[in-house]
mmCIF file of C-alpha atoms in Angstrom:
data_model
loop_
_atom_site.group_PDB
_atom_site.id
_atom_site.type_symbol
_atom_site.label_atom_id
_atom_site.label_comp_id
_atom_site.label_asym_id
_atom_site.label_seq_id
_atom_site.Cartn_x
_atom_site.Cartn_y
_atom_site.Cartn_z
ATOM 1 C CA MET A 48 -130.254 -175.068 -151.951
ATOM 2 C CA GLN A 49 -132.240 -174.648 -149.014
ATOM 3 C CA LEU A 50 -130.824 -173.339 -145.491
ATOM 4 C CA ARG A 51 -131.722 -172.151 -142.370
ATOM 5 C CA TYR A 52 -131.578 -168.073 -142.306
ATOM 6 C CA ASN A 53 -131.520 -167.668 -137.453
ATOM 7 C CA VAL A 54 -133.378 -164.971 -136.067
ATOM 8 C CA ARG A 55 -134.502 -163.585 -132.071
ATOM 9 C CA LEU A 56 -137.863 -162.537 -131.478
ATOM 10 C CA TYR A 57 -138.982 -160.184 -129.057
ATOM 11 C CA PRO A 58 -142.015 -161.320 -128.521
ATOM 12 C CA THR A 59 -145.126 -159.387 -125.550
ATOM 13 C CA ALA A 60 -146.375 -160.286 -123.227
ATOM 14 C CA GLY A 61 -149.223 -160.854 -124.911
ATOM 15 C CA GLN A 62 -148.001 -163.010 -128.056
ATOM 16 C CA ARG A 63 -146.100 -164.885 -125.296
ATOM 17 C CA GLN A 64 -149.193 -166.029 -124.404
ATOM 18 C CA ALA A 65 -150.541 -166.513 -128.534
ATOM 19 C CA LEU A 66 -147.209 -168.317 -128.916
ATOM 20 C CA ALA A 67 -148.835 -171.087 -125.994
ATOM 21 C CA ARG A 68 -150.932 -171.820 -127.144
ATOM 22 C CA ALA A 69 -149.949 -172.557 -130.641
ATOM 23 C CA PHE A 70 -147.301 -175.149 -128.476
ATOM 24 C CA GLY A 71 -149.605 -176.051 -127.209
ATOM 25 C CA CYS A 72 -152.204 -176.833 -129.619
ATOM 26 C CA ALA A 73 -149.746 -178.313 -131.840
ATOM 27 C CA ARG A 74 -148.566 -180.690 -129.613
ATOM 28 C CA THR A 75 -151.576 -181.933 -128.029
ATOM 29 C CA VAL A 76 -152.900 -182.293 -131.785
ATOM 30 C CA TYR A 77 -149.604 -184.340 -132.165
ATOM 31 C CA ASN A 78 -149.299 -186.402 -129.465
ATOM 32 C CA ASP A 79 -153.609 -187.246 -129.637
ATOM 33 C CA ALA A 80 -152.549 -188.770 -133.172
ATOM 34 C CA LEU A 81 -149.251 -190.576 -131.869
ATOM 35 C CA ARG A 82 -152.170 -192.194 -129.486
ATOM 36 C CA ALA A 83 -154.445 -193.260 -132.368
ATOM 37 C CA ARG A 84 -152.244 -194.810 -133.475
ATOM 38 C CA GLN A 85 -150.722 -196.514 -131.126
ATOM 39 C CA ASP A 86 -154.183 -197.850 -129.651
ATOM 40 C CA ALA A 87 -155.214 -199.667 -133.965
ATOM 41 C CA HIS A 88 -152.081 -201.774 -133.722
ATOM 42 C CA ALA A 89 -152.912 -202.508 -130.089
ATOM 43 C CA ALA A 90 -156.076 -203.412 -131.212
ATOM 44 C CA GLY A 91 -155.225 -204.728 -134.624
ATOM 45 C CA LEU A 92 -156.007 -202.627 -136.956
ATOM 46 C CA PRO A 93 -155.076 -201.588 -139.998
ATOM 47 C CA TYR A 94 -152.837 -198.551 -139.806
ATOM 48 C CA VAL A 95 -155.029 -195.608 -139.872
ATOM 49 C CA SER A 96 -154.435 -192.777 -143.150
ATOM 50 C CA ASP A 97 -153.156 -189.729 -142.344
ATOM 51 C CA GLY A 98 -156.683 -188.260 -144.367
ATOM 52 C CA ASN A 99 -158.793 -190.635 -141.431
ATOM 53 C CA LEU A 100 -156.018 -188.769 -138.572
ATOM 54 C CA SER A 101 -156.336 -185.074 -139.896
ATOM 55 C CA LYS A 102 -160.416 -185.561 -139.684
ATOM 56 C CA ARG A 103 -160.281 -187.718 -135.904
ATOM 57 C CA VAL A 104 -157.360 -185.890 -134.539
ATOM 58 C CA ILE A 105 -158.103 -181.689 -135.919
ATOM 59 C CA THR A 106 -161.893 -181.111 -137.503
ATOM 60 C CA ALA A 107 -164.137 -183.742 -135.296
ATOM 61 C CA ALA A 108 -161.703 -182.301 -132.410
ATOM 62 C CA LYS A 109 -162.750 -178.590 -132.475
ATOM 63 C CA GLN A 110 -165.972 -179.085 -132.691
ATOM 64 C CA THR A 111 -165.271 -181.112 -129.190
ATOM 65 C CA PRO A 112 -166.124 -179.807 -125.708
ATOM 66 C CA GLU A 113 -162.690 -180.957 -124.491
ATOM 67 C CA ARG A 114 -161.084 -179.380 -128.181
ATOM 68 C CA PHE A 115 -163.029 -176.865 -129.231
ATOM 69 C CA TRP A 116 -160.639 -174.490 -128.444
ATOM 70 C CA LEU A 117 -158.103 -176.163 -131.066
ATOM 71 C CA GLY A 118 -159.826 -173.078 -133.513
ATOM 72 C CA GLU A 119 -157.972 -171.288 -131.378
ATOM 73 C CA VAL A 120 -154.510 -171.415 -133.125
ATOM 74 C CA SER A 121 -153.524 -171.668 -137.139
ATOM 75 C CA ALA A 122 -154.875 -174.336 -138.592
ATOM 76 C CA VAL A 123 -151.462 -174.873 -140.565
ATOM 77 C CA VAL A 124 -150.087 -174.952 -137.170
ATOM 78 C CA LEU A 125 -152.110 -178.420 -135.896
ATOM 79 C CA GLN A 126 -151.943 -179.782 -139.975
ATOM 80 C CA GLN A 127 -147.205 -179.482 -139.907
ATOM 81 C CA ALA A 128 -147.875 -181.144 -136.197
ATOM 82 C CA LEU A 129 -149.634 -183.573 -137.516
ATOM 83 C CA ALA A 130 -146.851 -184.082 -140.696
ATOM 84 C CA ASP A 131 -143.950 -184.175 -138.519
ATOM 85 C CA LEU A 132 -146.154 -187.182 -136.753
ATOM 86 C CA ASN A 133 -146.392 -188.451 -140.388
ATOM 87 C CA THR A 134 -142.256 -188.059 -141.067
ATOM 88 C CA ALA A 135 -140.933 -189.598 -137.506
ATOM 89 C CA TYR A 136 -142.318 -193.294 -138.490
ATOM 90 C CA ARG A 137 -142.236 -192.077 -142.106
ATOM 91 C CA ASN A 138 -137.913 -192.262 -140.106
ATOM 92 C CA PHE A 139 -138.902 -195.023 -138.681
ATOM 93 C CA PHE A 140 -140.289 -197.571 -140.699
ATOM 94 C CA ALA A 141 -137.560 -197.216 -142.720
ATOM 95 C CA SER A 142 -135.490 -197.570 -140.593
ATOM 96 C CA ILE A 143 -136.607 -201.063 -138.942
ATOM 97 C CA THR A 144 -136.591 -201.786 -142.825
ATOM 98 C CA GLY A 145 -133.108 -201.012 -143.795
ATOM 99 C CA LYS A 146 -133.757 -198.187 -146.416
ATOM 100 C CA ARG A 147 -132.415 -195.677 -144.022
ATOM 101 C CA LYS A 148 -129.372 -195.372 -144.010
ATOM 102 C CA GLY A 149 -127.251 -194.521 -140.568
ATOM 103 C CA PRO A 150 -128.299 -195.212 -136.786
ATOM 104 C CA LYS A 151 -131.899 -197.079 -135.698
ATOM 105 C CA VAL A 152 -134.139 -194.247 -135.556
ATOM 106 C CA ALA A 153 -136.647 -195.027 -132.603
ATOM 107 C CA ALA A 154 -140.274 -195.248 -132.949
ATOM 108 C CA PRO A 155 -142.348 -191.634 -132.188
ATOM 109 C CA ARG A 156 -142.223 -190.813 -128.914
ATOM 110 C CA PHE A 157 -145.224 -188.124 -127.065
ATOM 111 C CA ARG A 158 -144.074 -184.120 -126.755
ATOM 112 C CA SER A 159 -144.270 -182.716 -123.365
ATOM 113 C CA LYS A 160 -144.609 -178.913 -122.119
ATOM 114 C CA ARG A 161 -141.724 -179.954 -120.865
ATOM 115 C CA ASP A 162 -139.384 -180.941 -124.169
ATOM 116 C CA ASN A 163 -136.451 -178.289 -123.471
ATOM 117 C CA ARG A 164 -137.421 -177.327 -127.564
ATOM 118 C CA GLN A 165 -141.131 -176.007 -128.396
ATOM 119 C CA ALA A 166 -142.152 -175.327 -131.599
ATOM 120 C CA ILE A 167 -144.368 -174.742 -134.444
ATOM 121 C CA ARG A 168 -144.212 -173.850 -138.120
ATOM 122 C CA PHE A 169 -146.218 -171.906 -140.415
ATOM 123 C CA THR A 170 -145.892 -172.326 -144.738
ATOM 124 C CA ARG A 171 -147.075 -170.050 -146.607
ATOM 125 C CA ASN A 172 -150.750 -171.416 -146.685
ATOM 126 C CA ALA A 173 -150.601 -169.568 -143.426
ATOM 127 C CA ARG A 174 -150.357 -166.193 -145.146
ATOM 128 C CA PHE A 175 -147.457 -165.367 -142.638
ATOM 129 C CA SER A 176 -144.781 -162.540 -143.548
ATOM 130 C CA ILE A 177 -143.035 -159.662 -142.995
ATOM 131 C CA THR A 178 -143.763 -156.265 -142.570
ATOM 132 C CA ALA A 179 -142.028 -152.899 -144.266
ATOM 133 C CA GLY A 180 -141.133 -152.561 -140.382
ATOM 134 C CA GLY A 181 -138.743 -155.662 -140.729
ATOM 135 C CA ARG A 182 -141.287 -157.476 -138.063
ATOM 136 C CA LEU A 183 -142.883 -161.024 -138.264
ATOM 137 C CA ARG A 184 -146.699 -160.794 -139.049
ATOM 138 C CA LEU A 185 -147.501 -164.749 -137.792
ATOM 139 C CA PRO A 186 -151.401 -165.820 -138.080
ATOM 140 C CA LYS A 187 -153.387 -165.522 -134.725
ATOM 141 C CA VAL A 188 -150.119 -164.089 -132.972
ATOM 142 C CA GLY A 189 -149.580 -161.058 -134.117
ATOM 143 C CA ASP A 190 -146.210 -159.165 -135.455
ATOM 144 C CA VAL A 191 -143.993 -159.821 -133.933
ATOM 145 C CA PRO A 192 -139.696 -157.711 -132.735
ATOM 146 C CA VAL A 193 -137.183 -159.439 -134.835
ATOM 147 C CA ARG A 194 -133.409 -158.718 -134.042
ATOM 148 C CA TRP A 195 -132.185 -159.227 -138.117
ATOM 149 C CA SER A 196 -128.482 -159.815 -137.841
ATOM 150 C CA ARG A 197 -128.653 -159.921 -142.176
ATOM 151 C CA SER A 198 -131.853 -159.314 -144.412
ATOM 152 C CA LEU A 199 -132.419 -162.534 -146.643
ATOM 153 C CA PRO A 200 -131.893 -163.566 -150.406
ATOM 154 C CA ALA A 201 -135.229 -164.729 -150.425
ATOM 155 C CA GLU A 202 -138.123 -165.011 -150.097
ATOM 156 C CA PRO A 203 -139.016 -168.503 -147.263
ATOM 157 C CA SER A 204 -141.234 -170.789 -147.769
ATOM 158 C CA SER A 205 -142.076 -171.613 -144.037
ATOM 159 C CA VAL A 206 -141.216 -170.042 -140.969
ATOM 160 C CA THR A 207 -140.321 -172.650 -137.689
ATOM 161 C CA VAL A 208 -141.110 -170.096 -134.064
ATOM 162 C CA VAL A 209 -139.196 -172.148 -131.490
ATOM 163 C CA LYS A 210 -138.528 -171.725 -127.865
ATOM 164 C CA ASP A 211 -135.524 -172.892 -126.094
ATOM 165 C CA ALA A 212 -134.278 -174.522 -123.122
ATOM 166 C CA ALA A 213 -133.630 -170.917 -122.330
ATOM 167 C CA GLY A 214 -136.753 -168.681 -122.054
ATOM 168 C CA ARG A 215 -135.478 -167.531 -125.575
ATOM 169 C CA TYR A 216 -137.703 -167.128 -128.966
ATOM 170 C CA PHE A 217 -136.331 -167.311 -132.904
ATOM 171 C CA ALA A 218 -137.389 -167.775 -135.910
ATOM 172 C CA SER A 219 -135.872 -169.930 -138.944
ATOM 173 C CA PHE A 220 -136.716 -169.092 -142.183
ATOM 174 C CA VAL A 221 -136.066 -172.391 -144.958
ATOM 175 C CA VAL A 222 -134.594 -170.513 -148.070
ATOM 176 C CA GLU A 223 -134.305 -171.641 -151.468
ATOM 177 C CA ALA A 224 -130.513 -169.233 -152.218
ATOM 178 C CA GLY A 225 -128.298 -169.899 -155.280
ATOM 179 C CA ASP A 226 -124.826 -170.852 -155.110
ATOM 180 C CA GLU A 227 -121.781 -168.846 -154.054
ATOM 181 C CA PRO A 228 -119.151 -169.153 -155.811
ATOM 182 C CA LEU A 229 -115.803 -167.636 -154.518
ATOM 183 C CA PRO A 230 -112.491 -166.302 -157.296
ATOM 184 C CA GLU A 231 -110.865 -169.470 -157.758
ATOM 185 C CA THR A 232 -107.265 -169.488 -155.733
ATOM 186 C CA ALA A 233 -104.330 -171.675 -156.007
ATOM 187 C CA SER A 234 -103.866 -172.742 -151.908
ATOM 188 C CA GLU A 235 -105.070 -176.389 -150.517
ATOM 189 C CA VAL A 236 -105.112 -176.801 -147.052
ATOM 190 C CA GLY A 237 -104.958 -180.658 -144.674
ATOM 191 C CA ILE A 238 -106.803 -179.486 -140.535
ATOM 192 C CA ASP A 239 -105.841 -182.224 -138.534
ATOM 193 C CA LEU A 240 -108.595 -181.602 -135.875
ATOM 194 C CA GLY A 241 -107.622 -182.843 -132.281
ATOM 195 C CA LEU A 242 -107.641 -181.237 -128.035
ATOM 196 C CA THR A 243 -104.798 -180.559 -127.467
ATOM 197 C CA HIS A 244 -105.278 -177.147 -130.489
ATOM 198 C CA PHE A 245 -109.072 -177.561 -132.365
ATOM 199 C CA ALA A 246 -106.746 -177.635 -135.303
ATOM 200 C CA VAL A 247 -103.451 -177.745 -136.806
ATOM 201 C CA LEU A 248 -103.137 -176.596 -140.826
ATOM 202 C CA SER A 249 -100.348 -178.122 -142.955
ATOM 203 C CA ASP A 250 -99.085 -174.230 -142.569
ATOM 204 C CA GLY A 251 -97.686 -174.525 -140.197
ATOM 205 C CA ARG A 252 -101.066 -172.758 -138.108
ATOM 206 C CA LYS A 253 -102.167 -173.952 -134.623
ATOM 207 C CA ILE A 254 -105.703 -172.900 -133.466
ATOM 208 C CA ASP A 255 -106.202 -173.029 -130.280
ATOM 209 C CA ASN A 256 -108.880 -174.966 -128.562
ATOM 210 C CA PRO A 257 -111.056 -172.483 -126.877
ATOM 211 C CA ARG A 258 -112.790 -175.732 -124.572
ATOM 212 C CA PHE A 259 -116.101 -173.548 -123.654
ATOM 213 C CA LEU A 260 -117.787 -176.321 -121.788
ATOM 214 C CA ARG A 261 -114.201 -176.204 -119.205
ATOM 215 C CA ARG A 262 -113.814 -173.227 -119.039
ATOM 216 C CA ALA A 263 -117.555 -172.267 -117.808
ATOM 217 C CA GLU A 264 -117.754 -175.525 -116.082
ATOM 218 C CA ARG A 265 -117.151 -174.040 -112.181
ATOM 219 C CA ARG A 266 -120.058 -171.125 -113.452
ATOM 220 C CA LEU A 267 -122.542 -174.250 -114.588
ATOM 221 C CA ASN A 268 -121.906 -175.938 -110.963
ATOM 222 C CA LYS A 269 -123.098 -173.723 -109.467
ATOM 223 C CA ALA A 270 -125.328 -172.863 -110.955
ATOM 224 C CA GLN A 271 -126.442 -176.599 -110.795
ATOM 225 C CA GLN A 272 -126.056 -176.343 -107.396
ATOM 226 C CA ALA A 273 -128.051 -173.422 -107.127
ATOM 227 C CA LEU A 274 -130.729 -175.046 -109.018
ATOM 228 C CA SER A 275 -130.806 -178.820 -106.742
ATOM 229 C CA ARG A 276 -132.022 -177.001 -103.301
ATOM 230 C CA LYS A 277 -134.887 -175.452 -104.967
ATOM 231 C CA ARG A 278 -137.988 -177.547 -104.054
ATOM 232 C CA LYS A 279 -139.678 -178.854 -106.908
ATOM 233 C CA GLY A 280 -142.009 -177.520 -108.305
ATOM 234 C CA SER A 281 -142.187 -173.727 -106.717
ATOM 235 C CA ALA A 282 -141.350 -170.988 -107.932
ATOM 236 C CA ASN A 283 -138.028 -170.326 -107.797
ATOM 237 C CA ARG A 284 -136.640 -173.744 -108.970
ATOM 238 C CA LYS A 285 -138.246 -172.727 -112.989
ATOM 239 C CA LYS A 286 -135.901 -169.595 -112.064
ATOM 240 C CA ALA A 287 -133.132 -171.480 -110.844
ATOM 241 C CA VAL A 288 -133.614 -174.142 -113.680
ATOM 242 C CA ALA A 289 -133.828 -170.782 -116.136
ATOM 243 C CA ARG A 290 -130.397 -170.000 -115.163
ATOM 244 C CA VAL A 291 -128.763 -172.830 -115.937
ATOM 245 C CA ALA A 292 -130.424 -173.641 -119.410
ATOM 246 C CA ARG A 293 -129.375 -170.040 -119.767
ATOM 247 C CA ALA A 294 -125.775 -170.316 -119.401
ATOM 248 C CA HIS A 295 -125.650 -173.922 -121.633
ATOM 249 C CA ALA A 296 -126.588 -171.053 -124.274
ATOM 250 C CA ARG A 297 -123.957 -168.877 -123.121
ATOM 251 C CA VAL A 298 -121.818 -171.718 -124.343
ATOM 252 C CA ALA A 299 -123.786 -173.440 -127.352
ATOM 253 C CA ASP A 300 -122.962 -169.916 -129.030
ATOM 254 C CA ALA A 301 -120.309 -169.340 -127.911
ATOM 255 C CA ARG A 302 -118.328 -172.537 -130.026
ATOM 256 C CA ARG A 303 -121.514 -172.174 -133.191
ATOM 257 C CA ASP A 304 -120.298 -168.766 -132.815
ATOM 258 C CA PHE A 305 -115.770 -170.257 -133.137
ATOM 259 C CA ALA A 306 -116.967 -173.139 -135.352
ATOM 260 C CA HIS A 307 -117.757 -170.746 -138.275
ATOM 261 C CA LYS A 308 -115.992 -167.869 -138.238
ATOM 262 C CA LEU A 309 -113.779 -170.915 -138.863
ATOM 263 C CA SER A 310 -114.853 -172.563 -141.647
ATOM 264 C CA THR A 311 -115.528 -169.126 -143.234
ATOM 265 C CA ALA A 312 -112.061 -167.790 -143.252
ATOM 266 C CA LEU A 313 -111.173 -171.933 -143.973
ATOM 267 C CA ILE A 314 -113.325 -171.818 -147.284
ATOM 268 C CA ARG A 315 -112.474 -168.171 -148.014
ATOM 269 C CA GLU A 316 -109.247 -169.005 -148.154
ATOM 270 C CA ASN A 317 -108.729 -172.073 -149.859
ATOM 271 C CA GLN A 318 -109.682 -174.017 -153.287
ATOM 272 C CA ALA A 319 -109.476 -177.489 -151.347
ATOM 273 C CA VAL A 320 -109.962 -178.511 -147.433
ATOM 274 C CA TYR A 321 -108.514 -181.640 -146.619
ATOM 275 C CA VAL A 322 -109.809 -183.393 -143.092
ATOM 276 C CA GLU A 323 -109.849 -186.136 -141.563
ATOM 277 C CA ASP A 324 -113.382 -188.707 -141.444
ATOM 278 C CA LEU A 325 -113.061 -188.585 -137.538
ATOM 279 C CA ALA A 326 -115.385 -191.975 -135.511
ATOM 280 C CA VAL A 327 -116.985 -188.723 -133.580
ATOM 281 C CA LYS A 328 -119.450 -191.731 -131.397
ATOM 282 C CA GLY A 329 -116.982 -193.916 -131.477
ATOM 283 C CA LEU A 330 -114.243 -191.345 -129.114
ATOM 284 C CA ALA A 331 -117.642 -189.478 -127.592
ATOM 285 C CA ARG A 332 -117.448 -192.827 -125.592
ATOM 286 C CA THR A 333 -114.000 -192.722 -124.378
ATOM 287 C CA LYS A 334 -113.241 -191.273 -121.147
ATOM 288 C CA LEU A 335 -112.153 -188.015 -123.540
ATOM 289 C CA ALA A 336 -116.054 -188.001 -124.124
ATOM 290 C CA LYS A 337 -116.621 -184.238 -122.501
ATOM 291 C CA SER A 338 -113.565 -182.829 -124.524
ATOM 292 C CA VAL A 339 -114.912 -184.408 -127.372
ATOM 293 C CA HIS A 340 -118.220 -183.197 -126.839
ATOM 294 C CA ASP A 341 -116.905 -179.867 -125.738
ATOM 295 C CA ALA A 342 -114.785 -179.639 -129.519
ATOM 296 C CA GLY A 343 -117.810 -179.893 -131.683
ATOM 297 C CA TRP A 344 -115.703 -181.423 -134.631
ATOM 298 C CA GLY A 345 -119.296 -183.014 -135.953
ATOM 299 C CA ARG A 346 -120.587 -179.580 -136.428
ATOM 300 C CA PHE A 347 -117.687 -178.106 -137.313
ATOM 301 C CA THR A 348 -116.662 -181.006 -140.282
ATOM 302 C CA ALA A 349 -120.367 -180.373 -141.385
ATOM 303 C CA MET A 350 -120.301 -175.810 -141.404
ATOM 304 C CA LEU A 351 -117.375 -177.365 -143.600
ATOM 305 C CA ALA A 352 -119.235 -179.331 -146.335
ATOM 306 C CA TYR A 353 -121.934 -176.909 -146.906
ATOM 307 C CA LYS A 354 -119.914 -174.042 -147.138
ATOM 308 C CA ALA A 355 -117.717 -175.834 -149.534
ATOM 309 C CA ALA A 356 -120.920 -176.970 -151.939
ATOM 310 C CA ARG A 357 -121.729 -173.535 -152.207
ATOM 311 C CA ALA A 358 -118.342 -171.399 -153.186
ATOM 312 C CA GLY A 359 -117.515 -174.264 -155.247
ATOM 313 C CA ARG A 360 -114.602 -174.856 -153.291
ATOM 314 C CA THR A 361 -113.964 -178.580 -152.879
ATOM 315 C CA LEU A 362 -113.745 -180.667 -149.397
ATOM 316 C CA VAL A 363 -112.439 -184.118 -149.373
ATOM 317 C CA ARG A 364 -113.220 -186.932 -146.211
ATOM 318 C CA ILE A 365 -109.895 -188.037 -146.021
ATOM 319 C CA ASP A 366 -110.330 -192.434 -144.276
ATOM 320 C CA ARG A 367 -110.167 -192.405 -140.874
ATOM 321 C CA TRP A 368 -107.780 -195.247 -140.562
ATOM 322 C CA PHE A 369 -105.423 -193.400 -142.722
ATOM 323 C CA PRO A 370 -102.088 -193.245 -140.106
ATOM 324 C CA SER A 371 -101.315 -189.964 -140.938
ATOM 325 C CA SER A 372 -99.730 -189.390 -137.512
ATOM 326 C CA LYS A 373 -97.793 -191.801 -138.109
ATOM 327 C CA LEU A 374 -95.898 -191.365 -141.166
ATOM 328 C CA CYS A 375 -93.299 -189.961 -142.345
ATOM 329 C CA SER A 376 -94.115 -186.523 -144.423
ATOM 330 C CA ALA A 377 -91.183 -185.699 -145.880
ATOM 331 C CA CYS A 378 -90.363 -189.992 -146.490
ATOM 332 C CA GLY A 379 -93.469 -191.211 -146.842
ATOM 333 C CA ALA A 380 -91.895 -194.248 -144.025
ATOM 334 C CA PRO A 381 -94.442 -195.462 -141.244
ATOM 335 C CA ALA A 382 -93.637 -195.641 -137.917
ATOM 336 C CA LYS A 383 -93.377 -198.373 -135.559
ATOM 337 C CA SER A 384 -95.760 -196.914 -132.753
ATOM 338 C CA MET A 385 -96.833 -193.942 -131.628
ATOM 339 C CA PRO A 386 -99.185 -193.068 -128.250
ATOM 340 C CA LEU A 387 -100.574 -189.850 -127.735
ATOM 341 C CA ASN A 388 -97.942 -188.680 -125.495
ATOM 342 C CA VAL A 389 -95.405 -188.232 -127.755
ATOM 343 C CA ARG A 390 -95.798 -185.354 -130.067
ATOM 344 C CA SER A 391 -92.905 -184.951 -132.064
ATOM 345 C CA TRP A 392 -90.892 -187.373 -133.760
ATOM 346 C CA GLU A 393 -87.046 -188.354 -135.667
ATOM 347 C CA CYS A 394 -87.539 -190.413 -138.758
ATOM 348 C CA PRO A 395 -84.847 -192.688 -139.439
ATOM 349 C CA CYS A 396 -84.456 -190.213 -142.641
ATOM 350 C CA GLY A 397 -83.630 -187.423 -140.669
ATOM 351 C CA ALA A 398 -86.398 -185.127 -140.274
ATOM 352 C CA VAL A 399 -88.026 -183.685 -137.275
ATOM 353 C CA HIS A 400 -91.734 -183.771 -137.339
ATOM 354 C CA ASP A 401 -94.193 -182.111 -135.088
ATOM 355 C CA ARG A 402 -96.925 -184.856 -134.929
ATOM 356 C CA ASP A 403 -100.435 -182.402 -135.568
ATOM 357 C CA VAL A 404 -98.673 -180.363 -138.004
ATOM 358 C CA ASN A 405 -97.464 -184.068 -139.809
ATOM 359 C CA ALA A 406 -100.061 -185.350 -139.363
ATOM 360 C CA ALA A 407 -101.927 -182.152 -141.273
ATOM 361 C CA ILE A 408 -98.760 -182.629 -144.486
ATOM 362 C CA ASN A 409 -99.721 -185.879 -144.873
ATOM 363 C CA ILE A 410 -103.997 -185.421 -144.936
ATOM 364 C CA LEU A 411 -103.224 -182.374 -148.100
ATOM 365 C CA VAL A 412 -101.023 -185.383 -149.407
ATOM 366 C CA ALA A 413 -103.901 -187.930 -148.984
ATOM 367 C CA GLY A 414 -107.152 -185.867 -149.806
ATOM 368 C CA ARG A 415 -105.169 -184.964 -153.212
ATOM 369 C CA ALA A 416 -104.544 -188.438 -153.905
ATOM 370 C CA ASP A 417 -107.831 -188.946 -153.367
ATOM 371 C CA ARG A 418 -109.372 -185.973 -155.001
ATOM 372 C CA LEU A 419 -107.615 -187.012 -158.067
ATOM 373 C CA ASN A 420 -108.532 -190.820 -157.588
ATOM 374 C CA ALA A 421 -111.353 -190.412 -159.655
ATOM 375 C CA CYS A 422 -112.933 -193.750 -158.518
ATOM 376 C CA GLY A 423 -112.654 -193.227 -154.782
ATOM 377 C CA ALA A 424 -110.558 -195.856 -153.265
ATOM 378 C CA ARG A 425 -109.897 -196.439 -150.550
ATOM 379 C CA VAL A 426 -106.685 -194.236 -149.829
ATOM 380 C CA ARG A 427 -103.200 -195.922 -148.970
ATOM 381 C CA PRO A 428 -100.618 -195.206 -147.202
ATOM 382 C CA GLY A 429 -97.007 -194.222 -149.561
ATOM 383 C CA PRO A 430 -94.335 -191.435 -149.691
ATOM 384 C CA ALA A 431 -95.545 -188.350 -150.430
ATOM 385 C CA PRO A 432 -95.071 -186.248 -152.777
ATOM 386 C CA ALA A 433 -92.598 -183.282 -153.322
ATOM 387 C CA GLN A 434 -94.102 -180.386 -152.509
ATOM 388 C CA ARG A 435 -92.523 -176.601 -151.646
ATOM 389 C CA ASP A 436 -92.229 -175.684 -148.412
ATOM 390 C CA GLU A 437 -92.071 -171.764 -147.634
ATOM 391 C CA ALA A 438 -87.506 -171.149 -148.577
ATOM 392 C CA GLY A 439 -88.675 -172.964 -151.625
ATOM 393 C CA SER A 440 -86.021 -175.914 -151.492
ATOM 394 C CA LEU A 441 -87.918 -178.891 -152.476
ATOM 395 C CA ARG A 442 -89.002 -181.187 -149.958
ATOM 396 C CA GLY A 443 -90.483 -185.017 -149.878
ATOM 397 C CA ALA A 444 -88.314 -185.780 -153.149
ATOM 398 C CA ALA A 445 -87.487 -189.544 -152.768
#
């Protein structure tokens, strides 16, 4: 399994200039190559091959007065910029022909120096290395100081140097990591994701929604207002833009840290994890869009997936149309209606349910059934099997 390990870089002033030069050269090669293919398409000429494109926008361009400075950076950086363009074209063609699943992919666009993210990639051919002192040695940049949070499990195959909108530098290593199976446990859990509580577990635990964006809104609004008062093109506006970006970066970092810690704890504690396959993109088009994006369900479930695969755990996604909230977890009878304002309800069988806990229990039961169904048939509502609660008594027995 290939994993990415991100670490923070602290380049010196000279190294920042060298990285800015590399970002600019990679962006220029990418844009020149894209323009060449667009011009050929407009003129009715054949698609420019990868080899011819490399000769035109890199090899030949270095000999011209307009592009001689391309020789000041590592050639691997320029070749990887072309590789990114070729990947973008392949994804675009596969999307319009129907070979690529998922949302449609747009045609490649030109890169700008004002983009929020600037990146260059070094492969093994570039001979980057990690020094004995723990610095990252990059060709034509130097030994860049690194703040290591942990050691890499294997030799990296490539490293991508990223400058984000907040002006921070990161190194993203691609590492071939083996599985690290955890000791087996008998515990399993169903998870009901929501906005009132980020997650409600089938054992009754409720994990509060941190609402990182909502809590930081006042500070973000003040930073945005200060930015709106700055004259365009001024140095003070650039500083205000950086302050807004740093404020948003703090929110994103806190959200990612929360998702990592919770997903790791759930995978360590449970042999199997069952969660709903939510339509996040659909929910993000409703009036709850800001809260849905703030919750970050998509990233959280993605973390559960790869951590479960690496730890030898099982993750099952339940059909998003499964009526987990409307089913009685005791008798399996569905309620006639279940508006969102109803947080607790009583079934005709006499069972009283907390809406979210009941949904998590139903997700657990449905996930077990789906896991046992080798053919992968759609989970349909039905009576829940008997389970033992914490007191040891049977519940859910018909």
